[in-house]
Short mmCIF file of C-alpha atoms in Angstrom, two decimals:
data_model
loop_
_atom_site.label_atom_id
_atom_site.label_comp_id
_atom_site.label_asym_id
_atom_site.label_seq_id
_atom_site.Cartn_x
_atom_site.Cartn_y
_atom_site.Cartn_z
CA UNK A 1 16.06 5.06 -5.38
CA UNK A 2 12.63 4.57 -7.19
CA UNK A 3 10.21 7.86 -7.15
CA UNK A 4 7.13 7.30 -5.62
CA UNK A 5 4.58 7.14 -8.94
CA UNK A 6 1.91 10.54 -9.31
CA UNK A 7 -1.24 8.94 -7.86
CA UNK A 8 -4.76 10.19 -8.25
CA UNK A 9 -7.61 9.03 -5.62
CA UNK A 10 -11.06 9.02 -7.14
CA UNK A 11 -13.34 8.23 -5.04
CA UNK A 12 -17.12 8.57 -4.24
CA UNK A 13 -20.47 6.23 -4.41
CA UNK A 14 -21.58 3.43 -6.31
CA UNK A 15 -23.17 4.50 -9.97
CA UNK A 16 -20.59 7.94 -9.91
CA UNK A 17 -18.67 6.63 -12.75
CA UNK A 18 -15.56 6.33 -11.05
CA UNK A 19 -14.66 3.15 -12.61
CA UNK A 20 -15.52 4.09 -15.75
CA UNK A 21 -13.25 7.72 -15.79
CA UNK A 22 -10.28 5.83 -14.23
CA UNK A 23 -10.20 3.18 -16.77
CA UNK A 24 -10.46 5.72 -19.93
CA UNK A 25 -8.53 8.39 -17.75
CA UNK A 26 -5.48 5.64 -17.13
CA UNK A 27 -5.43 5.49 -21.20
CA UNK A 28 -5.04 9.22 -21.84
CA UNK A 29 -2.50 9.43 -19.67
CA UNK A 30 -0.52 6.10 -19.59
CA UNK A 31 -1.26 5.80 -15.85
CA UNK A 32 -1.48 2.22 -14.21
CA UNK A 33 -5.54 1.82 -13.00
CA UNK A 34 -6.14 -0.35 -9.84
CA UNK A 35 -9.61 -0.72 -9.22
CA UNK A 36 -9.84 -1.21 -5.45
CA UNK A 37 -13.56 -1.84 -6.13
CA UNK A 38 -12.91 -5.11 -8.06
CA UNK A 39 -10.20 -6.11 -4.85
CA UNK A 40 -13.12 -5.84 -2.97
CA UNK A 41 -15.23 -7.60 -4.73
CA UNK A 42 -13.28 -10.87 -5.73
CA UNK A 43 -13.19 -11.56 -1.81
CA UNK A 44 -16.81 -10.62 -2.11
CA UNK A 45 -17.15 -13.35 -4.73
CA UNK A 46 -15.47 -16.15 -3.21
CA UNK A 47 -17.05 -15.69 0.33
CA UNK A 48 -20.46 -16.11 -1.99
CA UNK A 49 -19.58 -19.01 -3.73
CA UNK A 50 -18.20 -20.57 0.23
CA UNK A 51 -20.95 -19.27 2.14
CA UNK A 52 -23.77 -18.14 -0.24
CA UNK A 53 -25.39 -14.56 0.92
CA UNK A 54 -25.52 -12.78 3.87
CA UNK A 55 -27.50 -14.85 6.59
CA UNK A 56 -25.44 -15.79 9.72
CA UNK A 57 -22.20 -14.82 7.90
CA UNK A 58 -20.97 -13.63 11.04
CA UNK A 59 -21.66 -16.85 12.72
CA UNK A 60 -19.09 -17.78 9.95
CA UNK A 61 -16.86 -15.20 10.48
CA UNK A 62 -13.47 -17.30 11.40
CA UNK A 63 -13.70 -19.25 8.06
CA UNK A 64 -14.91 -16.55 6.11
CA UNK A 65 -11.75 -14.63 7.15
CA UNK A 66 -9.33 -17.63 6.44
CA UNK A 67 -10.22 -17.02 3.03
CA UNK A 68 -8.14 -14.28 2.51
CA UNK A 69 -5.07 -15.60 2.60
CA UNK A 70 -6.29 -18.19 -0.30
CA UNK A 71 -7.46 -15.37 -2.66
CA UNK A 72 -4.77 -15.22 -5.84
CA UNK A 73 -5.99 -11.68 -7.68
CA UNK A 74 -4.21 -10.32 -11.00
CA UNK A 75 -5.49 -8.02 -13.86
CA UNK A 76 -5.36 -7.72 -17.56
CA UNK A 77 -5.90 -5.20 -20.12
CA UNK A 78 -4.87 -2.37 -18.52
CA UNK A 79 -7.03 -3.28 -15.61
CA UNK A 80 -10.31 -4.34 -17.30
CA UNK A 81 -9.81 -8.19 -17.01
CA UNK A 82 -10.08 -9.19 -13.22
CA UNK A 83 -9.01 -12.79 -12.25
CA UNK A 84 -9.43 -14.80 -8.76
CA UNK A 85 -7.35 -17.95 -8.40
CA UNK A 86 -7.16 -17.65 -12.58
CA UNK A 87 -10.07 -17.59 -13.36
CA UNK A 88 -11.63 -14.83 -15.31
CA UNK A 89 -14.18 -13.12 -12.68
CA UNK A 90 -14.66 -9.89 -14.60
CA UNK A 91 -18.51 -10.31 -14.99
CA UNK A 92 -19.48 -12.21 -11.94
CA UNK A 93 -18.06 -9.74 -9.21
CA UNK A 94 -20.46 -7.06 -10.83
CA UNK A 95 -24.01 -9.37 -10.39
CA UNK A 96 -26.19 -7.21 -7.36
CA UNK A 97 -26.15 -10.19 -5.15
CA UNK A 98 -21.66 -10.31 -5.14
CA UNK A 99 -22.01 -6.21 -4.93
CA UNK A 100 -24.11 -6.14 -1.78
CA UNK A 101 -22.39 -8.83 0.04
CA UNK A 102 -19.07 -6.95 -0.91
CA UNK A 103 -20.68 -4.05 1.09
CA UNK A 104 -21.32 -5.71 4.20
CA UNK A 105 -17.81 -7.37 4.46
CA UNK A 106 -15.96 -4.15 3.17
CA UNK A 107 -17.26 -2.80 7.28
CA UNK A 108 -15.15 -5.63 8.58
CA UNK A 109 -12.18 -4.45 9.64
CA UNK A 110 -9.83 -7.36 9.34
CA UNK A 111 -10.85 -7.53 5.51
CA UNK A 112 -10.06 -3.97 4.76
CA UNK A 113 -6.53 -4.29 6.44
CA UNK A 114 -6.02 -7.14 5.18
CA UNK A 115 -6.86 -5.74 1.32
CA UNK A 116 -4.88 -2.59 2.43
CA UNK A 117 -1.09 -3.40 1.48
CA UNK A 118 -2.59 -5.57 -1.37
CA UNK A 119 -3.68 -1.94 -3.07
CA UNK A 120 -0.87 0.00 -1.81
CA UNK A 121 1.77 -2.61 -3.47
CA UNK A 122 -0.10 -2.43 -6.83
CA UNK A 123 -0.20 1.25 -7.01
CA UNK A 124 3.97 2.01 -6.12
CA UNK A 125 4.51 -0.48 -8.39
CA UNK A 126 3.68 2.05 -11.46
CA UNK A 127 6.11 3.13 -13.34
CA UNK A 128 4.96 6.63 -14.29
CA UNK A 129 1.58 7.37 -12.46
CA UNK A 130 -1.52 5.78 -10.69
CA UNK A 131 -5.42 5.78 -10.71
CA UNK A 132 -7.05 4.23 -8.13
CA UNK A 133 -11.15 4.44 -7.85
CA UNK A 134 -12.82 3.29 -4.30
CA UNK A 135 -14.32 4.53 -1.63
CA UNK A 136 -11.52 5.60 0.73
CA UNK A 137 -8.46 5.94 -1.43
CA UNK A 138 -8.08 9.66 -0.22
CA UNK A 139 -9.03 9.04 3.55
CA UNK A 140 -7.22 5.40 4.20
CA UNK A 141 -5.11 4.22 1.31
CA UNK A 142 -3.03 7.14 0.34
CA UNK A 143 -4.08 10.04 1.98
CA UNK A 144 -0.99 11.91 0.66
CA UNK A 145 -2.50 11.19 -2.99
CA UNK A 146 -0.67 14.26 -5.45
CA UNK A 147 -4.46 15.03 -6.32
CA UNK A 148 -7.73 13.98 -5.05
CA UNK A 149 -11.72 13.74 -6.34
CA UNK A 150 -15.02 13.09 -4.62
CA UNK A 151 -17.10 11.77 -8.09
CA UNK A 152 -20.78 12.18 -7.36
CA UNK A 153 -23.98 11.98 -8.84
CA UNK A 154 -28.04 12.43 -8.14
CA UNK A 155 -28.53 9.09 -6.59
CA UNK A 156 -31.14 8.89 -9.63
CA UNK A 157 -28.87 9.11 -12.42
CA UNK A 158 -26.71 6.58 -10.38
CA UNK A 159 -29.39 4.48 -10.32
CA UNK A 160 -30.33 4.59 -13.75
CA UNK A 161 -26.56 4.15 -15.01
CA UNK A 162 -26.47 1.13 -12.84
CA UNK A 163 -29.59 -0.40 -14.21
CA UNK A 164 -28.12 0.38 -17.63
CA UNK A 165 -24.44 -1.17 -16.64
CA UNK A 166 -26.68 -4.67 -15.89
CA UNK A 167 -28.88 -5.33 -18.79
CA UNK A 168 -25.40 -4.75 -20.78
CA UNK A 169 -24.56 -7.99 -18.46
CA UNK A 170 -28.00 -9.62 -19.02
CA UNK A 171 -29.28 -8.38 -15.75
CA UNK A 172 -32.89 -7.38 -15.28
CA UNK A 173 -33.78 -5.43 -13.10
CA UNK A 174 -36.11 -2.24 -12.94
CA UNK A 175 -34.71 1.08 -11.80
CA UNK A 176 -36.34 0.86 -8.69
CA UNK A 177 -34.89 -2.00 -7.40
CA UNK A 178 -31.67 -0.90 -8.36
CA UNK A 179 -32.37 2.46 -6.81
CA UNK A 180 -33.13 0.38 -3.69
CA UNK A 181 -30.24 -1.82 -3.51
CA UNK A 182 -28.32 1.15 -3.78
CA UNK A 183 -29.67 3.09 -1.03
CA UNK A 184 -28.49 0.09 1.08
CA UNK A 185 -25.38 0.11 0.24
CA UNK A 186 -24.54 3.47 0.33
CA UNK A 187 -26.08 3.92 3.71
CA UNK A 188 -23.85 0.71 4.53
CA UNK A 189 -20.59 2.56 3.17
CA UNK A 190 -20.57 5.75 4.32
CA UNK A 191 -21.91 4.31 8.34
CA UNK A 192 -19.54 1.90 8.58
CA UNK A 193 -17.09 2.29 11.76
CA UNK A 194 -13.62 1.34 9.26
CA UNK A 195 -13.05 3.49 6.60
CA UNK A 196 -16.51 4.93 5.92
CA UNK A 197 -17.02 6.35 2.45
CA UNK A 198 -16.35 10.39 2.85
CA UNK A 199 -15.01 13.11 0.61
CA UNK A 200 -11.25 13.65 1.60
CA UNK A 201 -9.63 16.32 3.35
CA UNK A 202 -8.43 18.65 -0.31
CA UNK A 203 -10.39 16.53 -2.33
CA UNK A 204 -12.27 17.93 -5.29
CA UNK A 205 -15.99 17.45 -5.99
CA UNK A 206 -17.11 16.95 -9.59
CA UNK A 207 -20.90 16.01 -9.98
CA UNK A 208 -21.07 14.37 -13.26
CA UNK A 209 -24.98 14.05 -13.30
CA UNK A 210 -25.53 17.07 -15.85
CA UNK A 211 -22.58 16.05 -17.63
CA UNK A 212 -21.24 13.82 -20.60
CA UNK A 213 -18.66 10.98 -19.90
CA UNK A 214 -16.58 12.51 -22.46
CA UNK A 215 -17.05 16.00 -20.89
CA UNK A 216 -15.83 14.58 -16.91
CA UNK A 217 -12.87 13.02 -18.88
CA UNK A 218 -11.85 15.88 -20.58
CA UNK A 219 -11.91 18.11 -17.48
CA UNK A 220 -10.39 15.21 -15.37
CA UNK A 221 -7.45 15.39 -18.14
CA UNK A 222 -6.85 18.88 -17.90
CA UNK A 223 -6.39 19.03 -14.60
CA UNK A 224 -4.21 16.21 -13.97
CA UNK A 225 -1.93 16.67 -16.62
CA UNK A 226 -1.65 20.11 -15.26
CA UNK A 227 -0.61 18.96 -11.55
CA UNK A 228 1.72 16.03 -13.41
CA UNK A 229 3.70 18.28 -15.49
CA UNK A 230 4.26 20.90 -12.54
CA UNK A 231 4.99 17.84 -9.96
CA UNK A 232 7.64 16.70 -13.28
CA UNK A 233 9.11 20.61 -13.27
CA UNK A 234 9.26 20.58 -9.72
CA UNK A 235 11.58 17.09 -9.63
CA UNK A 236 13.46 18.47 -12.13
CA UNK A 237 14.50 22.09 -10.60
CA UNK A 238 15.43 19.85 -7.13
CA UNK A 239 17.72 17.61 -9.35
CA UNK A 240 18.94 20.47 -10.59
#
């Protein structure tokens, strides 16, 4: 019988750097990466490109929610390449427009169920161990997670890393409206009735606003590769 993979919830807000630590952590350690975010956000992306923005979308509701059963997601590159239906999406779910409407659907309940299995089926399927970054990966997904972290940030610094992540896309926008946009969204994550955005029960904080990327990395190494290798001594002393 197949051992359930090592998994590691990170979760926290938007502009944290949760994506960004899973993705190099996943390297260090050979871990698979799921980034519930981007699940998220190709349903996010094709309810956009159906129904346009967020006007009377739940006057829309029963077609919006037929979509899910049409959405075809897979990843590349170790998780860094997102496609919907085949096509390459890994830009276009990240434009402010897809991101907020993401938010507001994300509070539907039907959606997150629906996503639910999707993300649980990706992360058993590792071989060795699993990263997965969202916003309720310790509460809802796999609250039995081997180890758990609440990333954080100044909701400044998240802003300006944000603004920072778009002109890299072509984006402009001033830190103020992306200070703005963010303040909506967070208020709409962490309110919403389903799965609100919370730190987990035994999760650990880590506020990365004073600190370097490759600093939070480092630390985030150390201390899973230190509750890896006793979860590996542990298996093999029960063999044993």
């Amino acid at each position: 019988m197949k051992r359930r993979p090592f998994i590691v919830a990170l979760d926290g807000p938007s502009g944290a750097g949760k994506s960004t630590l899973a993705r190099e952590l996943s390297k260090r350690l050979g871990f698979l990466w799921v980034d519930t975010g981007a699940i998220y956000r190709c349903f996010g992306l094709a309810v956009w490109r159906a129904y346009g923005g967020g006007v009377g979308l739940l006057a829309q509701r029963e077609g919006i929610l037929s979509l899910l059963s049409a959405l075809h997601m897979g990843f590349g590159e170790g998780g860094c390449r997102v496609f919907l239906n085949g096509e390459d999406v890994s830009e276009a779910i990240r434009k402010p427009e897809v991101s907020l409407l993401t938010s507001e659907l994300s509070a539907w309940p039907e959606v997150r169920a629906a996503l639910l299995g999707y993300q649980r089926t990706l992360a058993l399927a590792a071989s060795r161990g699993v990263i997965l970054d969202g916003r309720d990966i310790g509460t809802v997904v796999f609250p039995d997670a081997d180890l758990k972290f609440f990333i954080t940030a100044v909701a400044e610094e998240r802003a300006r890393r944000r603004q920072r992540e778009l002109a890299g896309q072509g984006i402009e926008k001033t830190v103020e409206e992306v200070f703005s946009e963010q303040g909506k969204r967070d208020r709409a994550d962490s309110q919403r009735v389903f799965a609100p955005l919370r730190q987990a029960e035994g999760a650990h904080i880590l506020d990365t606003s004073e600190q370097s990327l490759e600093q939070v990395i480092d630390g985030l190494e150390r201390e899973v590769r230190r509750h890896w290798e006793k979860a590996q001594r542990d298996i093999r002393h029960f063999v044993e």
